[in-house]
């Protein structure tokens, strides 16, 4: 390459004088110690404990627990949106375990009945000539 081609400045071609030198970082100080990401901040914020009143007594619970209590209370009062959120959470968190525990293994008699049923359904769906 000639010197003129190296001196071209434009999109993704900064002037040669301002380019990073080999081995030199674009952020020499790096990430400050103690800085955290959003996930860590959210986890910390939700785990903070606050005081709430439940009936006559005062409880100290995490913010996450307080939010869940409020959400369930709204659902019980008839708020359809809150009920939907609660049921969605239950489905995501508990359903796979509950279904696996409740479904018994098929016996050989059950398998035979299922085979006959499926065979009958297939013959019913076949086009008649």
mmCIF file with all atom_site columns, N, CA and C in Angstrom, residues 36-98:
data_model
loop_
_atom_site.group_PDB
_atom_site.id
_atom_site.type_symbol
_atom_site.label_atom_id
_atom_site.label_alt_id
_atom_site.label_comp_id
_atom_site.label_asym_id
_atom_site.label_entity_id
_atom_site.label_seq_id
_atom_site.pdbx_PDB_ins_code
_atom_site.Cartn_x
_atom_site.Cartn_y
_atom_site.Cartn_z
_atom_site.occupancy
_atom_site.B_iso_or_equiv
_atom_site.pdbx_formal_charge
_atom_site.auth_seq_id
_atom_site.auth_comp_id
_atom_site.auth_asym_id
_atom_site.auth_atom_id
_atom_site.pdbx_PDB_model_num
ATOM 1   N N  . UNK A 1 36 ? -21.710 -2.841  39.542 1.00 0.00 ? 36 UNK A N  1
ATOM 2   C CA . UNK A 1 36 ? -22.476 -4.065  39.366 1.00 0.00 ? 36 UNK A CA 1
ATOM 3   C C  . UNK A 1 36 ? -23.409 -3.926  38.167 1.00 0.00 ? 36 UNK A C  1
ATOM 4   N N  . UNK A 1 37 ? -23.873 -5.076  37.675 1.00 0.00 ? 37 UNK A N  1
ATOM 5   C CA . UNK A 1 37 ? -24.777 -5.051  36.540 1.00 0.00 ? 37 UNK A CA 1
ATOM 6   C C  . UNK A 1 37 ? -26.226 -4.986  37.018 1.00 0.00 ? 37 UNK A C  1
ATOM 7   N N  . UNK A 1 38 ? -27.163 -4.923  36.093 1.00 0.00 ? 38 UNK A N  1
ATOM 8   C CA . UNK A 1 38 ? -28.576 -4.772  36.417 1.00 0.00 ? 38 UNK A CA 1
ATOM 9   C C  . UNK A 1 38 ? -29.106 -5.958  37.212 1.00 0.00 ? 38 UNK A C  1
ATOM 10  N N  . UNK A 1 39 ? -28.697 -7.159  36.849 1.00 0.00 ? 39 UNK A N  1
ATOM 11  C CA . UNK A 1 39 ? -29.178 -8.354  37.546 1.00 0.00 ? 39 UNK A CA 1
ATOM 12  C C  . UNK A 1 39 ? -28.784 -8.327  39.017 1.00 0.00 ? 39 UNK A C  1
ATOM 13  N N  . UNK A 1 40 ? -27.559 -7.945  39.301 1.00 0.00 ? 40 UNK A N  1
ATOM 14  C CA . UNK A 1 40 ? -27.088 -7.874  40.676 1.00 0.00 ? 40 UNK A CA 1
ATOM 15  C C  . UNK A 1 40 ? -27.828 -6.785  41.440 1.00 0.00 ? 40 UNK A C  1
ATOM 16  N N  . UNK A 1 41 ? -28.019 -5.621  40.795 1.00 0.00 ? 41 UNK A N  1
ATOM 17  C CA . UNK A 1 41 ? -28.759 -4.530  41.429 1.00 0.00 ? 41 UNK A CA 1
ATOM 18  C C  . UNK A 1 41 ? -30.190 -4.951  41.750 1.00 0.00 ? 41 UNK A C  1
ATOM 19  N N  . UNK A 1 42 ? -30.847 -5.607  40.810 1.00 0.00 ? 42 UNK A N  1
ATOM 20  C CA . UNK A 1 42 ? -32.232 -6.032  41.014 1.00 0.00 ? 42 UNK A CA 1
ATOM 21  C C  . UNK A 1 42 ? -32.325 -7.054  42.138 1.00 0.00 ? 42 UNK A C  1
ATOM 22  N N  . UNK A 1 43 ? -31.417 -8.027  42.145 1.00 0.00 ? 43 UNK A N  1
ATOM 23  C CA . UNK A 1 43 ? -31.417 -9.036  43.203 1.00 0.00 ? 43 UNK A CA 1
ATOM 24  C C  . UNK A 1 43 ? -31.229 -8.381  44.569 1.00 0.00 ? 43 UNK A C  1
ATOM 25  N N  . UNK A 1 44 ? -30.309 -7.417  44.652 1.00 0.00 ? 44 UNK A N  1
ATOM 26  C CA . UNK A 1 44 ? -30.049 -6.721  45.905 1.00 0.00 ? 44 UNK A CA 1
ATOM 27  C C  . UNK A 1 44 ? -31.273 -5.920  46.344 1.00 0.00 ? 44 UNK A C  1
ATOM 28  N N  . UNK A 1 45 ? -31.887 -5.215  45.402 1.00 0.00 ? 45 UNK A N  1
ATOM 29  C CA . UNK A 1 45 ? -33.053 -4.379  45.721 1.00 0.00 ? 45 UNK A CA 1
ATOM 30  C C  . UNK A 1 45 ? -34.229 -5.230  46.197 1.00 0.00 ? 45 UNK A C  1
ATOM 31  N N  . UNK A 1 46 ? -34.486 -6.344  45.529 1.00 0.00 ? 46 UNK A N  1
ATOM 32  C CA . UNK A 1 46 ? -35.620 -7.189  45.907 1.00 0.00 ? 46 UNK A CA 1
ATOM 33  C C  . UNK A 1 46 ? -35.389 -7.944  47.209 1.00 0.00 ? 46 UNK A C  1
ATOM 34  N N  . UNK A 1 47 ? -34.130 -8.121  47.599 1.00 0.00 ? 47 UNK A N  1
ATOM 35  C CA . UNK A 1 47 ? -33.858 -8.854  48.837 1.00 0.00 ? 47 UNK A CA 1
ATOM 36  C C  . UNK A 1 47 ? -33.850 -7.947  50.057 1.00 0.00 ? 47 UNK A C  1
ATOM 37  N N  . UNK A 1 48 ? -33.885 -6.623  49.850 1.00 0.00 ? 48 UNK A N  1
ATOM 38  C CA . UNK A 1 48 ? -33.946 -5.713  50.997 1.00 0.00 ? 48 UNK A CA 1
ATOM 39  C C  . UNK A 1 48 ? -35.221 -5.961  51.782 1.00 0.00 ? 48 UNK A C  1
ATOM 40  N N  . UNK A 1 49 ? -35.114 -5.857  53.097 1.00 0.00 ? 49 UNK A N  1
ATOM 41  C CA . UNK A 1 49 ? -36.272 -6.132  53.945 1.00 0.00 ? 49 UNK A CA 1
ATOM 42  C C  . UNK A 1 49 ? -36.978 -4.828  54.311 1.00 0.00 ? 49 UNK A C  1
ATOM 43  N N  . UNK A 1 50 ? -38.312 -4.876  54.263 1.00 0.00 ? 50 UNK A N  1
ATOM 44  C CA . UNK A 1 50 ? -39.130 -3.727  54.631 1.00 0.00 ? 50 UNK A CA 1
ATOM 45  C C  . UNK A 1 50 ? -40.183 -4.181  55.640 1.00 0.00 ? 50 UNK A C  1
ATOM 46  N N  . UNK A 1 51 ? -40.757 -3.233  56.330 1.00 0.00 ? 51 UNK A N  1
ATOM 47  C CA . UNK A 1 51 ? -41.791 -3.536  57.322 1.00 0.00 ? 51 UNK A CA 1
ATOM 48  C C  . UNK A 1 51 ? -43.159 -3.333  56.675 1.00 0.00 ? 51 UNK A C  1
ATOM 49  N N  . UNK A 1 52 ? -44.015 -4.340  56.799 1.00 0.00 ? 52 UNK A N  1
ATOM 50  C CA . UNK A 1 52 ? -45.383 -4.242  56.275 1.00 0.00 ? 52 UNK A CA 1
ATOM 51  C C  . UNK A 1 52 ? -46.357 -4.602  57.390 1.00 0.00 ? 52 UNK A C  1
ATOM 52  N N  . UNK A 1 53 ? -47.597 -4.156  57.229 1.00 0.00 ? 53 UNK A N  1
ATOM 53  C CA . UNK A 1 53 ? -48.644 -4.517  58.187 1.00 0.00 ? 53 UNK A CA 1
ATOM 54  C C  . UNK A 1 53 ? -49.563 -5.523  57.522 1.00 0.00 ? 53 UNK A C  1
ATOM 55  N N  . UNK A 1 54 ? -49.801 -6.609  58.228 1.00 0.00 ? 54 UNK A N  1
ATOM 56  C CA . UNK A 1 54 ? -50.700 -7.647  57.739 1.00 0.00 ? 54 UNK A CA 1
ATOM 57  C C  . UNK A 1 54 ? -51.728 -7.874  58.843 1.00 0.00 ? 54 UNK A C  1
ATOM 58  N N  . UNK A 1 55 ? -52.908 -7.292  58.654 1.00 0.00 ? 55 UNK A N  1
ATOM 59  C CA . UNK A 1 55 ? -53.915 -7.343  59.702 1.00 0.00 ? 55 UNK A CA 1
ATOM 60  C C  . UNK A 1 55 ? -53.471 -6.493  60.871 1.00 0.00 ? 55 UNK A C  1
ATOM 61  N N  . UNK A 1 56 ? -53.389 -7.095  62.035 1.00 0.00 ? 56 UNK A N  1
ATOM 62  C CA . UNK A 1 56 ? -52.982 -6.379  63.251 1.00 0.00 ? 56 UNK A CA 1
ATOM 63  C C  . UNK A 1 56 ? -51.486 -6.446  63.510 1.00 0.00 ? 56 UNK A C  1
ATOM 64  N N  . UNK A 1 57 ? -50.792 -7.338  62.842 1.00 0.00 ? 57 UNK A N  1
ATOM 65  C CA . UNK A 1 57 ? -49.380 -7.510  63.159 1.00 0.00 ? 57 UNK A CA 1
ATOM 66  C C  . UNK A 1 57 ? -48.480 -6.853  62.114 1.00 0.00 ? 57 UNK A C  1
ATOM 67  N N  . UNK A 1 58 ? -47.281 -6.552  62.531 1.00 0.00 ? 58 UNK A N  1
ATOM 68  C CA . UNK A 1 58 ? -46.284 -5.928  61.678 1.00 0.00 ? 58 UNK A CA 1
ATOM 69  C C  . UNK A 1 58 ? -45.209 -6.963  61.374 1.00 0.00 ? 58 UNK A C  1
ATOM 70  N N  . UNK A 1 59 ? -44.886 -7.115  60.096 1.00 0.00 ? 59 UNK A N  1
ATOM 71  C CA . UNK A 1 59 ? -43.888 -8.100  59.668 1.00 0.00 ? 59 UNK A CA 1
ATOM 72  C C  . UNK A 1 59 ? -42.752 -7.413  58.947 1.00 0.00 ? 59 UNK A C  1
ATOM 73  N N  . UNK A 1 60 ? -41.588 -8.017  59.012 1.00 0.00 ? 60 UNK A N  1
ATOM 74  C CA . UNK A 1 60 ? -40.447 -7.538  58.235 1.00 0.00 ? 60 UNK A CA 1
ATOM 75  C C  . UNK A 1 60 ? -40.155 -8.602  57.186 1.00 0.00 ? 60 UNK A C  1
ATOM 76  N N  . UNK A 1 61 ? -40.407 -8.270  55.906 1.00 0.00 ? 61 UNK A N  1
ATOM 77  C CA . UNK A 1 61 ? -40.239 -9.222  54.806 1.00 0.00 ? 61 UNK A CA 1
ATOM 78  C C  . UNK A 1 61 ? -39.437 -8.563  53.690 1.00 0.00 ? 61 UNK A C  1
ATOM 79  N N  . UNK A 1 62 ? -38.952 -9.378  52.763 1.00 0.00 ? 62 UNK A N  1
ATOM 80  C CA . UNK A 1 62 ? -38.220 -8.833  51.615 1.00 0.00 ? 62 UNK A CA 1
ATOM 81  C C  . UNK A 1 62 ? -39.199 -8.106  50.695 1.00 0.00 ? 62 UNK A C  1
ATOM 82  N N  . UNK A 1 63 ? -38.680 -7.215  49.883 1.00 0.00 ? 63 UNK A N  1
ATOM 83  C CA . UNK A 1 63 ? -39.524 -6.483  48.931 1.00 0.00 ? 63 UNK A CA 1
ATOM 84  C C  . UNK A 1 63 ? -40.166 -7.452  47.948 1.00 0.00 ? 63 UNK A C  1
ATOM 85  N N  . UNK A 1 64 ? -39.431 -8.475  47.570 1.00 0.00 ? 64 UNK A N  1
ATOM 86  C CA . UNK A 1 64 ? -39.972 -9.481  46.653 1.00 0.00 ? 64 UNK A CA 1
ATOM 87  C C  . UNK A 1 64 ? -41.185 -10.159 47.277 1.00 0.00 ? 64 UNK A C  1
ATOM 88  N N  . UNK A 1 65 ? -41.073 -10.545 48.538 1.00 0.00 ? 65 UNK A N  1
ATOM 89  C CA . UNK A 1 65 ? -42.175 -11.202 49.240 1.00 0.00 ? 65 UNK A CA 1
ATOM 90  C C  . UNK A 1 65 ? -43.364 -10.249 49.377 1.00 0.00 ? 65 UNK A C  1
ATOM 91  N N  . UNK A 1 66 ? -43.082 -8.979  49.664 1.00 0.00 ? 66 UNK A N  1
ATOM 92  C CA . UNK A 1 66 ? -44.149 -7.988  49.797 1.00 0.00 ? 66 UNK A CA 1
ATOM 93  C C  . UNK A 1 66 ? -44.895 -7.812  48.469 1.00 0.00 ? 66 UNK A C  1
ATOM 94  N N  . UNK A 1 67 ? -44.155 -7.805  47.362 1.00 0.00 ? 67 UNK A N  1
ATOM 95  C CA . UNK A 1 67 ? -44.787 -7.683  46.045 1.00 0.00 ? 67 UNK A CA 1
ATOM 96  C C  . UNK A 1 67 ? -45.679 -8.890  45.760 1.00 0.00 ? 67 UNK A C  1
ATOM 97  N N  . UNK A 1 68 ? -45.189 -10.082 46.092 1.00 0.00 ? 68 UNK A N  1
ATOM 98  C CA . UNK A 1 68 ? -45.983 -11.291 45.873 1.00 0.00 ? 68 UNK A CA 1
ATOM 99  C C  . UNK A 1 68 ? -47.243 -11.285 46.739 1.00 0.00 ? 68 UNK A C  1
ATOM 100 N N  . UNK A 1 69 ? -47.129 -10.844 47.992 1.00 0.00 ? 69 UNK A N  1
ATOM 101 C CA . UNK A 1 69 ? -48.295 -10.767 48.865 1.00 0.00 ? 69 UNK A CA 1
ATOM 102 C C  . UNK A 1 69 ? -49.330 -9.808  48.285 1.00 0.00 ? 69 UNK A C  1
ATOM 103 N N  . UNK A 1 70 ? -48.878 -8.659  47.794 1.00 0.00 ? 70 UNK A N  1
ATOM 104 C CA . UNK A 1 70 ? -49.802 -7.672  47.217 1.00 0.00 ? 70 UNK A CA 1
ATOM 105 C C  . UNK A 1 70 ? -50.449 -8.221  45.952 1.00 0.00 ? 70 UNK A C  1
ATOM 106 N N  . UNK A 1 71 ? -49.684 -8.915  45.135 1.00 0.00 ? 71 UNK A N  1
ATOM 107 C CA . UNK A 1 71 ? -50.195 -9.477  43.893 1.00 0.00 ? 71 UNK A CA 1
ATOM 108 C C  . UNK A 1 71 ? -51.246 -10.545 44.166 1.00 0.00 ? 71 UNK A C  1
ATOM 109 N N  . UNK A 1 72 ? -50.982 -11.412 45.111 1.00 0.00 ? 72 UNK A N  1
ATOM 110 C CA . UNK A 1 72 ? -51.942 -12.468 45.463 1.00 0.00 ? 72 UNK A CA 1
ATOM 111 C C  . UNK A 1 72 ? -53.193 -11.848 46.071 1.00 0.00 ? 72 UNK A C  1
ATOM 112 N N  . UNK A 1 73 ? -53.029 -10.814 46.901 1.00 0.00 ? 73 UNK A N  1
ATOM 113 C CA . UNK A 1 73 ? -54.186 -10.150 47.503 1.00 0.00 ? 73 UNK A CA 1
ATOM 114 C C  . UNK A 1 73 ? -55.078 -9.536  46.429 1.00 0.00 ? 73 UNK A C  1
ATOM 115 N N  . UNK A 1 74 ? -54.477 -8.887  45.426 1.00 0.00 ? 74 UNK A N  1
ATOM 116 C CA . UNK A 1 74 ? -55.259 -8.313  44.322 1.00 0.00 ? 74 UNK A CA 1
ATOM 117 C C  . UNK A 1 74 ? -55.978 -9.405  43.541 1.00 0.00 ? 74 UNK A C  1
ATOM 118 N N  . UNK A 1 75 ? -55.292 -10.520 43.315 1.00 0.00 ? 75 UNK A N  1
ATOM 119 C CA . UNK A 1 75 ? -55.904 -11.630 42.580 1.00 0.00 ? 75 UNK A CA 1
ATOM 120 C C  . UNK A 1 75 ? -57.106 -12.176 43.343 1.00 0.00 ? 75 UNK A C  1
ATOM 121 N N  . UNK A 1 76 ? -56.985 -12.274 44.662 1.00 0.00 ? 76 UNK A N  1
ATOM 122 C CA . UNK A 1 76 ? -58.083 -12.781 45.482 1.00 0.00 ? 76 UNK A CA 1
ATOM 123 C C  . UNK A 1 76 ? -59.278 -11.828 45.510 1.00 0.00 ? 76 UNK A C  1
ATOM 124 N N  . UNK A 1 77 ? -59.009 -10.534 45.297 1.00 0.00 ? 77 UNK A N  1
ATOM 125 C CA . UNK A 1 77 ? -60.096 -9.553  45.276 1.00 0.00 ? 77 UNK A CA 1
ATOM 126 C C  . UNK A 1 77 ? -60.800 -9.512  43.929 1.00 0.00 ? 77 UNK A C  1
ATOM 127 N N  . UNK A 1 78 ? -60.283 -10.278 42.954 1.00 0.00 ? 78 UNK A N  1
ATOM 128 C CA . UNK A 1 78 ? -60.957 -10.353 41.662 1.00 0.00 ? 78 UNK A CA 1
ATOM 129 C C  . UNK A 1 78 ? -60.258 -9.662  40.512 1.00 0.00 ? 78 UNK A C  1
ATOM 130 N N  . UNK A 1 79 ? -59.056 -9.175  40.719 1.00 0.00 ? 79 UNK A N  1
ATOM 131 C CA . UNK A 1 79 ? -58.302 -8.534  39.639 1.00 0.00 ? 79 UNK A CA 1
ATOM 132 C C  . UNK A 1 79 ? -57.821 -9.616  38.671 1.00 0.00 ? 79 UNK A C  1
ATOM 133 N N  . UNK A 1 80 ? -58.400 -9.624  37.467 1.00 0.00 ? 80 UNK A N  1
ATOM 134 C CA . UNK A 1 80 ? -58.099 -10.676 36.488 1.00 0.00 ? 80 UNK A CA 1
ATOM 135 C C  . UNK A 1 80 ? -56.639 -10.642 36.049 1.00 0.00 ? 80 UNK A C  1
ATOM 136 N N  . UNK A 1 81 ? -56.094 -9.453  35.887 1.00 0.00 ? 81 UNK A N  1
ATOM 137 C CA . UNK A 1 81 ? -54.706 -9.335  35.433 1.00 0.00 ? 81 UNK A CA 1
ATOM 138 C C  . UNK A 1 81 ? -53.739 -9.893  36.482 1.00 0.00 ? 81 UNK A C  1
ATOM 139 N N  . UNK A 1 82 ? -53.997 -9.575  37.745 1.00 0.00 ? 82 UNK A N  1
ATOM 140 C CA . UNK A 1 82 ? -53.154 -10.080 38.823 1.00 0.00 ? 82 UNK A CA 1
ATOM 141 C C  . UNK A 1 82 ? -53.286 -11.596 38.924 1.00 0.00 ? 82 UNK A C  1
ATOM 142 N N  . UNK A 1 83 ? -54.511 -12.101 38.765 1.00 0.00 ? 83 UNK A N  1
ATOM 143 C CA . UNK A 1 83 ? -54.722 -13.551 38.818 1.00 0.00 ? 83 UNK A CA 1
ATOM 144 C C  . UNK A 1 83 ? -53.961 -14.237 37.693 1.00 0.00 ? 83 UNK A C  1
ATOM 145 N N  . UNK A 1 84 ? -53.970 -13.642 36.514 1.00 0.00 ? 84 UNK A N  1
ATOM 146 C CA . UNK A 1 84 ? -53.253 -14.205 35.375 1.00 0.00 ? 84 UNK A CA 1
ATOM 147 C C  . UNK A 1 84 ? -51.750 -14.263 35.650 1.00 0.00 ? 84 UNK A C  1
ATOM 148 N N  . UNK A 1 85 ? -51.209 -13.209 36.240 1.00 0.00 ? 85 UNK A N  1
ATOM 149 C CA . UNK A 1 85 ? -49.775 -13.180 36.553 1.00 0.00 ? 85 UNK A CA 1
ATOM 150 C C  . UNK A 1 85 ? -49.445 -14.257 37.583 1.00 0.00 ? 85 UNK A C  1
ATOM 151 N N  . UNK A 1 86 ? -50.281 -14.385 38.623 1.00 0.00 ? 86 UNK A N  1
ATOM 152 C CA . UNK A 1 86 ? -50.032 -15.390 39.664 1.00 0.00 ? 86 UNK A CA 1
ATOM 153 C C  . UNK A 1 86 ? -50.081 -16.789 39.065 1.00 0.00 ? 86 UNK A C  1
ATOM 154 N N  . UNK A 1 87 ? -51.107 -17.056 38.262 1.00 0.00 ? 87 UNK A N  1
ATOM 155 C CA . UNK A 1 87 ? -51.236 -18.390 37.677 1.00 0.00 ? 87 UNK A CA 1
ATOM 156 C C  . UNK A 1 87 ? -50.108 -18.693 36.689 1.00 0.00 ? 87 UNK A C  1
ATOM 157 N N  . UNK A 1 88 ? -49.650 -17.688 35.972 1.00 0.00 ? 88 UNK A N  1
ATOM 158 C CA . UNK A 1 88 ? -48.515 -17.876 35.058 1.00 0.00 ? 88 UNK A CA 1
ATOM 159 C C  . UNK A 1 88 ? -47.261 -18.229 35.855 1.00 0.00 ? 88 UNK A C  1
ATOM 160 N N  . UNK A 1 89 ? -47.039 -17.528 36.962 1.00 0.00 ? 89 UNK A N  1
ATOM 161 C CA . UNK A 1 89 ? -45.887 -17.836 37.812 1.00 0.00 ? 89 UNK A CA 1
ATOM 162 C C  . UNK A 1 89 ? -45.984 -19.251 38.371 1.00 0.00 ? 89 UNK A C  1
ATOM 163 N N  . UNK A 1 90 ? -47.169 -19.631 38.819 1.00 0.00 ? 90 UNK A N  1
ATOM 164 C CA . UNK A 1 90 ? -47.358 -20.983 39.348 1.00 0.00 ? 90 UNK A CA 1
ATOM 165 C C  . UNK A 1 90 ? -47.056 -22.004 38.259 1.00 0.00 ? 90 UNK A C  1
ATOM 166 N N  . UNK A 1 91 ? -47.546 -21.748 37.050 1.00 0.00 ? 91 UNK A N  1
ATOM 167 C CA . UNK A 1 91 ? -47.305 -22.667 35.936 1.00 0.00 ? 91 UNK A CA 1
ATOM 168 C C  . UNK A 1 91 ? -45.833 -22.810 35.608 1.00 0.00 ? 91 UNK A C  1
ATOM 169 N N  . UNK A 1 92 ? -45.107 -21.701 35.637 1.00 0.00 ? 92 UNK A N  1
ATOM 170 C CA . UNK A 1 92 ? -43.682 -21.745 35.305 1.00 0.00 ? 92 UNK A CA 1
ATOM 171 C C  . UNK A 1 92 ? -42.845 -22.383 36.410 1.00 0.00 ? 92 UNK A C  1
ATOM 172 N N  . UNK A 1 93 ? -43.227 -22.145 37.649 1.00 0.00 ? 93 UNK A N  1
ATOM 173 C CA . UNK A 1 93 ? -42.385 -22.580 38.758 1.00 0.00 ? 93 UNK A CA 1
ATOM 174 C C  . UNK A 1 93 ? -42.738 -23.952 39.323 1.00 0.00 ? 93 UNK A C  1
ATOM 175 N N  . UNK A 1 94 ? -44.019 -24.355 39.269 1.00 0.00 ? 94 UNK A N  1
ATOM 176 C CA . UNK A 1 94 ? -44.418 -25.568 39.968 1.00 0.00 ? 94 UNK A CA 1
ATOM 177 C C  . UNK A 1 94 ? -44.966 -26.672 39.084 1.00 0.00 ? 94 UNK A C  1
ATOM 178 N N  . UNK A 1 95 ? -45.463 -26.373 37.921 1.00 0.00 ? 95 UNK A N  1
ATOM 179 C CA . UNK A 1 95 ? -46.147 -27.373 37.110 1.00 0.00 ? 95 UNK A CA 1
ATOM 180 C C  . UNK A 1 95 ? -45.279 -28.567 36.712 1.00 0.00 ? 95 UNK A C  1
ATOM 181 N N  . UNK A 1 96 ? -44.077 -28.386 36.211 1.00 0.00 ? 96 UNK A N  1
ATOM 182 C CA . UNK A 1 96 ? -43.313 -29.566 35.783 1.00 0.00 ? 96 UNK A CA 1
ATOM 183 C C  . UNK A 1 96 ? -43.125 -30.583 36.907 1.00 0.00 ? 96 UNK A C  1
ATOM 184 N N  . UNK A 1 97 ? -42.886 -30.120 38.131 1.00 0.00 ? 97 UNK A N  1
ATOM 185 C CA . UNK A 1 97 ? -42.706 -31.035 39.256 1.00 0.00 ? 97 UNK A CA 1
ATOM 186 C C  . UNK A 1 97 ? -44.011 -31.734 39.595 1.00 0.00 ? 97 UNK A C  1
ATOM 187 N N  . UNK A 1 98 ? -45.111 -30.969 39.653 1.00 0.00 ? 98 UNK A N  1
ATOM 188 C CA . UNK A 1 98 ? -46.397 -31.531 40.062 1.00 0.00 ? 98 UNK A CA 1
ATOM 189 C C  . UNK A 1 98 ? -46.898 -32.547 39.045 1.00 0.00 ? 98 UNK A C  1
#
